[in-house]
Amino acid sequence: MVIWERAAYEGAWVQPLLDDLARNRPGDAVRRKIQELQPNPLLRLLDRWRPRSEIRSWSDGLTGERITGKRLNSLRSRGWFTLHAIQWASGADIDHLAIGPAGVFSINSKRHRGKSVWYGDAAITVNGAVQRHISIGQSEARRVSRALSRRCGIDVPVRPVISVVHAAKLTVKNANPPVLVLAVEDLGRVLSGLSPVLQPDQVAHIYGAARDARTWAA
């Protein structure tokens, strides 16, 4: 028996796939990396609390992705689909993808616990140090757009988003930023509040392509 998945709004039905990325949990790619770095569960647990350990750094990232993923998943009731830990053939991954009435968004989760994050015209600083979040996010969005456009047979614009988790302060000094930089608590409100650009059948079509692992295999 084939079970169909239905969106929260009328008219969008999508069929599950054998290799279905909708099964991915937020942070799955990071979990695999952590297990690769330390296969022993006990040592892995100890390393999560050891200062300056590589596993502790990855674990911080995992926490950020789980929090961002939970916020994004809450958008389902407003007509959105979300995917997590989408892996490219190269081994790199997309943290999150949100597809809904306002379009398609590739979302990078960045956990900067207790730090001050500032976003100006073209750069993000964390405690005054310049980061590459903006250029990386833009490059990823372009790559995602090419993959989805090729698979869907239509132009699929993708907008990059940075989800900032656990920062002490986030300041955005840009009225019309090329990349949306948002505190994780504001993700759902901001994305669902954007003007609609896609019809339900378009959302379902793009989501059907995005959840198929073959889309990202090239």
C-alpha atoms as a printed R data frame, in Angstrom:
    type eleno elety resid chain resno      x      y       z
1   ATOM     1    CA   MET     A     1  0.000  0.000   0.000
2   ATOM     2    CA   VAL     A     2  1.311  3.463  -0.920
3   ATOM     3    CA   ILE     A     3  0.901  6.096   1.771
4   ATOM     4    CA   TRP     A     4  0.724  9.673   0.540
5   ATOM     5    CA   GLU     A     5  1.890 12.701   2.488
6   ATOM     6    CA   ARG     A     6 -0.350 15.747   2.577
7   ATOM     7    CA   ALA     A     7  0.686 19.334   3.220
8   ATOM     8    CA   ALA     A     8 -1.188 21.571   5.638
9   ATOM     9    CA   TYR     A     9 -2.994 23.311   2.786
10  ATOM    10    CA   GLU     A    10 -5.320 22.000   0.092
11  ATOM    11    CA   GLY     A    11 -4.091 20.419  -3.106
12  ATOM    12    CA   ALA     A    12 -0.498 19.397  -2.290
13  ATOM    13    CA   TRP     A    13 -0.043 15.620  -2.229
14  ATOM    14    CA   VAL     A    14  3.393 14.032  -2.602
15  ATOM    15    CA   GLN     A    15  4.327 10.354  -2.824
16  ATOM    16    CA   PRO     A    16  7.055  8.949  -0.565
17  ATOM    17    CA   LEU     A    17 10.267  7.633  -2.130
18  ATOM    18    CA   LEU     A    18 12.409  4.605  -1.423
19  ATOM    19    CA   ASP     A    19 15.430  6.856  -0.773
20  ATOM    20    CA   ASP     A    20 13.481  9.609   0.962
21  ATOM    21    CA   LEU     A    21 15.395 12.523   2.524
22  ATOM    22    CA   ALA     A    22 12.258 13.464   4.450
23  ATOM    23    CA   ARG     A    23 13.306 10.738   6.897
24  ATOM    24    CA   ASN     A    24 16.450 12.678   7.849
25  ATOM    25    CA   ARG     A    25 16.590 14.200  11.305
26  ATOM    26    CA   PRO     A    26 18.108 17.627  11.941
27  ATOM    27    CA   GLY     A    27 21.851 17.180  12.446
28  ATOM    28    CA   ASP     A    28 22.102 13.651  11.019
29  ATOM    29    CA   ALA     A    29 25.197 14.532   8.967
30  ATOM    30    CA   VAL     A    30 26.890 15.937  12.083
31  ATOM    31    CA   ARG     A    31 25.974 12.820  14.069
32  ATOM    32    CA   ARG     A    32 27.698 10.673  11.442
33  ATOM    33    CA   LYS     A    33 30.786 12.891  11.579
34  ATOM    34    CA   ILE     A    34 30.975 12.649  15.378
35  ATOM    35    CA   GLN     A    35 30.678  8.850  15.246
36  ATOM    36    CA   GLU     A    36 33.379  8.730  12.594
37  ATOM    37    CA   LEU     A    37 35.732 10.815  14.742
38  ATOM    38    CA   GLN     A    38 35.141  8.660  17.821
39  ATOM    39    CA   PRO     A    39 33.444  5.262  17.346
40  ATOM    40    CA   ASN     A    40 33.584  4.438  21.066
41  ATOM    41    CA   PRO     A    41 30.337  5.727  22.686
42  ATOM    42    CA   LEU     A    42 31.899  6.256  26.128
43  ATOM    43    CA   LEU     A    43 34.922  8.166  24.812
44  ATOM    44    CA   ARG     A    44 32.618 10.137  22.538
45  ATOM    45    CA   LEU     A    45 30.557 11.222  25.537
46  ATOM    46    CA   LEU     A    46 33.672 12.262  27.451
47  ATOM    47    CA   ASP     A    47 35.002 14.216  24.468
48  ATOM    48    CA   ARG     A    48 31.784 16.232  24.307
49  ATOM    49    CA   TRP     A    49 32.780 17.861  27.602
50  ATOM    50    CA   ARG     A    50 36.528 18.138  27.027
51  ATOM    51    CA   PRO     A    51 37.580 21.776  26.337
52  ATOM    52    CA   ARG     A    52 38.816 22.474  22.815
53  ATOM    53    CA   SER     A    53 38.117 18.932  21.599
54  ATOM    54    CA   GLU     A    54 37.023 18.518  17.988
55  ATOM    55    CA   ILE     A    55 34.025 16.471  19.039
56  ATOM    56    CA   ARG     A    56 32.889 19.190  21.430
57  ATOM    57    CA   SER     A    57 32.944 21.676  18.544
58  ATOM    58    CA   TRP     A    58 30.893 19.336  16.348
59  ATOM    59    CA   SER     A    59 28.512 18.673  19.241
60  ATOM    60    CA   ASP     A    60 27.877 22.395  19.615
61  ATOM    61    CA   GLY     A    61 26.984 22.483  15.928
62  ATOM    62    CA   LEU     A    62 24.667 19.497  16.380
63  ATOM    63    CA   THR     A    63 22.812 21.308  19.156
64  ATOM    64    CA   GLY     A    64 22.330 24.319  16.890
65  ATOM    65    CA   GLU     A    65 20.976 22.202  14.033
66  ATOM    66    CA   ARG     A    66 18.555 20.366  16.305
67  ATOM    67    CA   ILE     A    67 17.170 23.652  17.676
68  ATOM    68    CA   THR     A    68 16.883 25.187  14.196
69  ATOM    69    CA   GLY     A    69 15.273 22.026  12.827
70  ATOM    70    CA   LYS     A    70 12.650 22.007  15.553
71  ATOM    71    CA   ARG     A    71 11.711 25.617  14.772
72  ATOM    72    CA   LEU     A    72 11.487 24.892  11.047
73  ATOM    73    CA   ASN     A    73  9.401 21.760  11.526
74  ATOM    74    CA   SER     A    74  6.787 23.874  13.308
75  ATOM    75    CA   LEU     A    75  6.103 25.568   9.943
76  ATOM    76    CA   ARG     A    76  4.302 22.477   8.621
77  ATOM    77    CA   SER     A    77  0.998 23.709  10.013
78  ATOM    78    CA   ARG     A    78  1.419 26.866   7.901
79  ATOM    79    CA   GLY     A    79  1.892 25.097   4.566
80  ATOM    80    CA   TRP     A    80  5.641 24.474   4.573
81  ATOM    81    CA   PHE     A    81  7.817 21.424   3.984
82  ATOM    82    CA   THR     A    82 11.250 21.091   5.587
83  ATOM    83    CA   LEU     A    83 14.227 18.813   4.956
84  ATOM    84    CA   HIS     A    84 17.405 18.364   6.959
85  ATOM    85    CA   ALA     A    85 20.976 17.089   6.514
86  ATOM    86    CA   ILE     A    86 20.802 16.886   2.721
87  ATOM    87    CA   GLN     A    87 24.073 15.367   1.556
88  ATOM    88    CA   TRP     A    88 25.833 16.175  -1.694
89  ATOM    89    CA   ALA     A    89 27.867 13.564  -3.546
90  ATOM    90    CA   SER     A    90 31.001 15.357  -2.311
91  ATOM    91    CA   GLY     A    91 30.060 14.620   1.308
92  ATOM    92    CA   ALA     A    92 29.162 18.223   2.167
93  ATOM    93    CA   ASP     A    93 25.636 18.792   3.382
94  ATOM    94    CA   ILE     A    94 22.872 21.378   3.504
95  ATOM    95    CA   ASP     A    95 21.786 21.919   7.118
96  ATOM    96    CA   HIS     A    96 18.135 22.649   6.313
97  ATOM    97    CA   LEU     A    97 15.849 23.370   3.384
98  ATOM    98    CA   ALA     A    98 12.474 25.069   3.800
99  ATOM    99    CA   ILE     A    99  9.939 25.062   0.954
100 ATOM   100    CA   GLY     A   100  6.684 26.932   1.288
101 ATOM   101    CA   PRO     A   101  4.404 29.693  -0.011
102 ATOM   102    CA   ALA     A   102  7.190 32.313   0.294
103 ATOM   103    CA   GLY     A   103  9.643 30.241  -1.774
104 ATOM   104    CA   VAL     A   104 12.669 28.050  -1.150
105 ATOM   105    CA   PHE     A   105 15.260 28.790   1.548
106 ATOM   106    CA   SER     A   106 18.578 27.094   2.288
107 ATOM   107    CA   ILE     A   107 19.315 27.530   5.972
108 ATOM   108    CA   ASN     A   108 22.639 27.292   7.756
109 ATOM   109    CA   SER     A   109 22.547 26.891  11.517
110 ATOM   110    CA   LYS     A   110 25.288 28.781  13.386
111 ATOM   111    CA   ARG     A   111 25.546 28.386  17.143
112 ATOM   112    CA   HIS     A   112 27.438 31.265  18.770
113 ATOM   113    CA   ARG     A   113 26.694 30.668  22.429
114 ATOM   114    CA   GLY     A   114 26.986 33.802  24.559
115 ATOM   115    CA   LYS     A   115 28.642 35.829  21.794
116 ATOM   116    CA   SER     A   116 27.787 39.098  20.057
117 ATOM   117    CA   VAL     A   117 26.840 38.701  16.390
118 ATOM   118    CA   TRP     A   118 26.733 41.728  14.073
119 ATOM   119    CA   TYR     A   119 25.584 41.740  10.440
120 ATOM   120    CA   GLY     A   120 26.359 44.738   8.247
121 ATOM   121    CA   ASP     A   121 26.124 45.199   4.489
122 ATOM   122    CA   ALA     A   122 28.162 42.180   3.435
123 ATOM   123    CA   ALA     A   123 29.721 40.491   6.442
124 ATOM   124    CA   ILE     A   124 29.013 38.927   9.809
125 ATOM   125    CA   THR     A   125 31.277 39.421  12.780
126 ATOM   126    CA   VAL     A   126 31.243 37.313  15.940
127 ATOM   127    CA   ASN     A   127 32.755 39.128  18.907
128 ATOM   128    CA   GLY     A   128 34.380 41.430  16.347
129 ATOM   129    CA   ALA     A   129 35.949 38.658  14.223
130 ATOM   130    CA   VAL     A   130 34.825 38.518  10.574
131 ATOM   131    CA   GLN     A   131 33.171 35.258   9.541
132 ATOM   132    CA   ARG     A   132 32.487 33.792   6.073
133 ATOM   133    CA   HIS     A   133 28.854 32.914   6.829
134 ATOM   134    CA   ILE     A   134 27.439 35.265   4.173
135 ATOM   135    CA   SER     A   135 29.552 34.171   1.195
136 ATOM   136    CA   ILE     A   136 29.169 30.501   2.131
137 ATOM   137    CA   GLY     A   137 25.393 30.873   2.451
138 ATOM   138    CA   GLN     A   138 25.108 32.625  -0.908
139 ATOM   139    CA   SER     A   139 27.256 30.002  -2.635
140 ATOM   140    CA   GLU     A   140 25.169 27.204  -1.154
141 ATOM   141    CA   ALA     A   141 21.892 28.842  -2.215
142 ATOM   142    CA   ARG     A   142 23.134 29.165  -5.807
143 ATOM   143    CA   ARG     A   143 24.148 25.505  -5.858
144 ATOM   144    CA   VAL     A   144 20.804 24.408  -4.411
145 ATOM   145    CA   SER     A   145 18.981 26.538  -6.989
146 ATOM   146    CA   ARG     A   146 20.892 24.900  -9.851
147 ATOM   147    CA   ALA     A   147 20.161 21.389  -8.572
148 ATOM   148    CA   LEU     A   148 16.446 22.006  -8.015
149 ATOM   149    CA   SER     A   149 15.999 23.921 -11.275
150 ATOM   150    CA   ARG     A   150 17.634 21.088 -13.223
151 ATOM   151    CA   ARG     A   151 15.474 18.440 -11.569
152 ATOM   152    CA   CYS     A   152 12.193 20.381 -11.614
153 ATOM   153    CA   GLY     A   153 12.551 21.687 -15.179
154 ATOM   154    CA   ILE     A   154 11.744 25.230 -14.028
155 ATOM   155    CA   ASP     A   155 13.721 28.090 -12.495
156 ATOM   156    CA   VAL     A   156 13.784 27.632  -8.706
157 ATOM   157    CA   PRO     A   157 15.228 30.681  -6.920
158 ATOM   158    CA   VAL     A   158 16.670 29.912  -3.487
159 ATOM   159    CA   ARG     A   159 17.281 32.466  -0.760
160 ATOM   160    CA   PRO     A   160 20.000 31.875   1.860
161 ATOM   161    CA   VAL     A   161 19.273 32.156   5.577
162 ATOM   162    CA   ILE     A   162 21.571 32.083   8.606
163 ATOM   163    CA   SER     A   163 19.914 30.810  11.785
164 ATOM   164    CA   VAL     A   164 21.791 32.234  14.791
165 ATOM   165    CA   VAL     A   165 21.475 30.061  17.889
166 ATOM   166    CA   HIS     A   166 22.206 31.047  21.510
167 ATOM   167    CA   ALA     A   167 23.951 34.354  20.728
168 ATOM   168    CA   ALA     A   168 23.987 36.869  23.569
169 ATOM   169    CA   LYS     A   169 23.156 39.623  21.080
170 ATOM   170    CA   LEU     A   170 22.281 39.766  17.369
171 ATOM   171    CA   THR     A   171 22.440 43.120  15.543
172 ATOM   172    CA   VAL     A   172 21.378 43.422  11.893
173 ATOM   173    CA   LYS     A   173 22.287 46.724  10.190
174 ATOM   174    CA   ASN     A   174 20.803 46.112   6.754
175 ATOM   175    CA   ALA     A   175 17.300 47.044   5.633
176 ATOM   176    CA   ASN     A   176 17.288 44.667   2.634
177 ATOM   177    CA   PRO     A   177 19.938 42.027   3.266
178 ATOM   178    CA   PRO     A   178 20.966 39.569   0.499
179 ATOM   179    CA   VAL     A   179 21.066 36.889   3.206
180 ATOM   180    CA   LEU     A   180 18.460 36.703   5.964
181 ATOM   181    CA   VAL     A   181 20.249 36.561   9.314
182 ATOM   182    CA   LEU     A   182 17.762 35.646  12.018
183 ATOM   183    CA   ALA     A   183 17.742 34.582  15.630
184 ATOM   184    CA   VAL     A   184 16.450 31.006  15.653
185 ATOM   185    CA   GLU     A   185 13.440 32.121  17.715
186 ATOM   186    CA   ASP     A   186 12.319 34.359  14.828
187 ATOM   187    CA   LEU     A   187 12.638 31.844  11.971
188 ATOM   188    CA   GLY     A   188  9.032 30.700  11.863
189 ATOM   189    CA   ARG     A   189  7.537 34.151  12.268
190 ATOM   190    CA   VAL     A   190  9.707 35.761   9.585
191 ATOM   191    CA   LEU     A   191  9.485 33.015   6.944
192 ATOM   192    CA   SER     A   192  5.739 32.551   7.336
193 ATOM   193    CA   GLY     A   193  5.260 36.325   7.214
194 ATOM   194    CA   LEU     A   194  6.923 36.779   3.804
195 ATOM   195    CA   SER     A   195  4.765 37.421   0.735
196 ATOM   196    CA   PRO     A   196  3.633 34.259  -1.090
197 ATOM   197    CA   VAL     A   197  5.328 33.535  -4.423
198 ATOM   198    CA   LEU     A   198  4.476 29.844  -4.939
199 ATOM   199    CA   GLN     A   199  1.188 28.031  -5.412
200 ATOM   200    CA   PRO     A   200  0.524 24.811  -3.445
201 ATOM   201    CA   ASP     A   201  1.142 22.617  -6.511
202 ATOM   202    CA   GLN     A   202  4.484 24.347  -7.116
203 ATOM   203    CA   VAL     A   203  5.507 23.827  -3.497
204 ATOM   204    CA   ALA     A   204  4.620 20.124  -3.752
205 ATOM   205    CA   HIS     A   205  6.507 19.764  -7.060
206 ATOM   206    CA   ILE     A   206  9.697 21.332  -5.691
207 ATOM   207    CA   TYR     A   207  9.467 19.382  -2.444
208 ATOM   208    CA   GLY     A   208  9.043 16.137  -4.355
209 ATOM   209    CA   ALA     A   209 12.318 16.832  -6.176
210 ATOM   210    CA   ALA     A   210 14.136 18.047  -3.050
211 ATOM   211    CA   ARG     A   211 13.351 14.962  -0.981
212 ATOM   212    CA   ASP     A   212 14.745 12.655  -3.687
213 ATOM   213    CA   ALA     A   213 18.424 11.856  -3.000
214 ATOM   214    CA   ARG     A   214 19.093 11.639  -6.745
215 ATOM   215    CA   THR     A   215 18.602 15.407  -7.022
216 ATOM   216    CA   TRP     A   216 21.759 15.964  -5.003
217 ATOM   217    CA   ALA     A   217 23.872 13.134  -6.429
218 ATOM   218    CA   ALA     A   218 25.377 15.109  -9.325
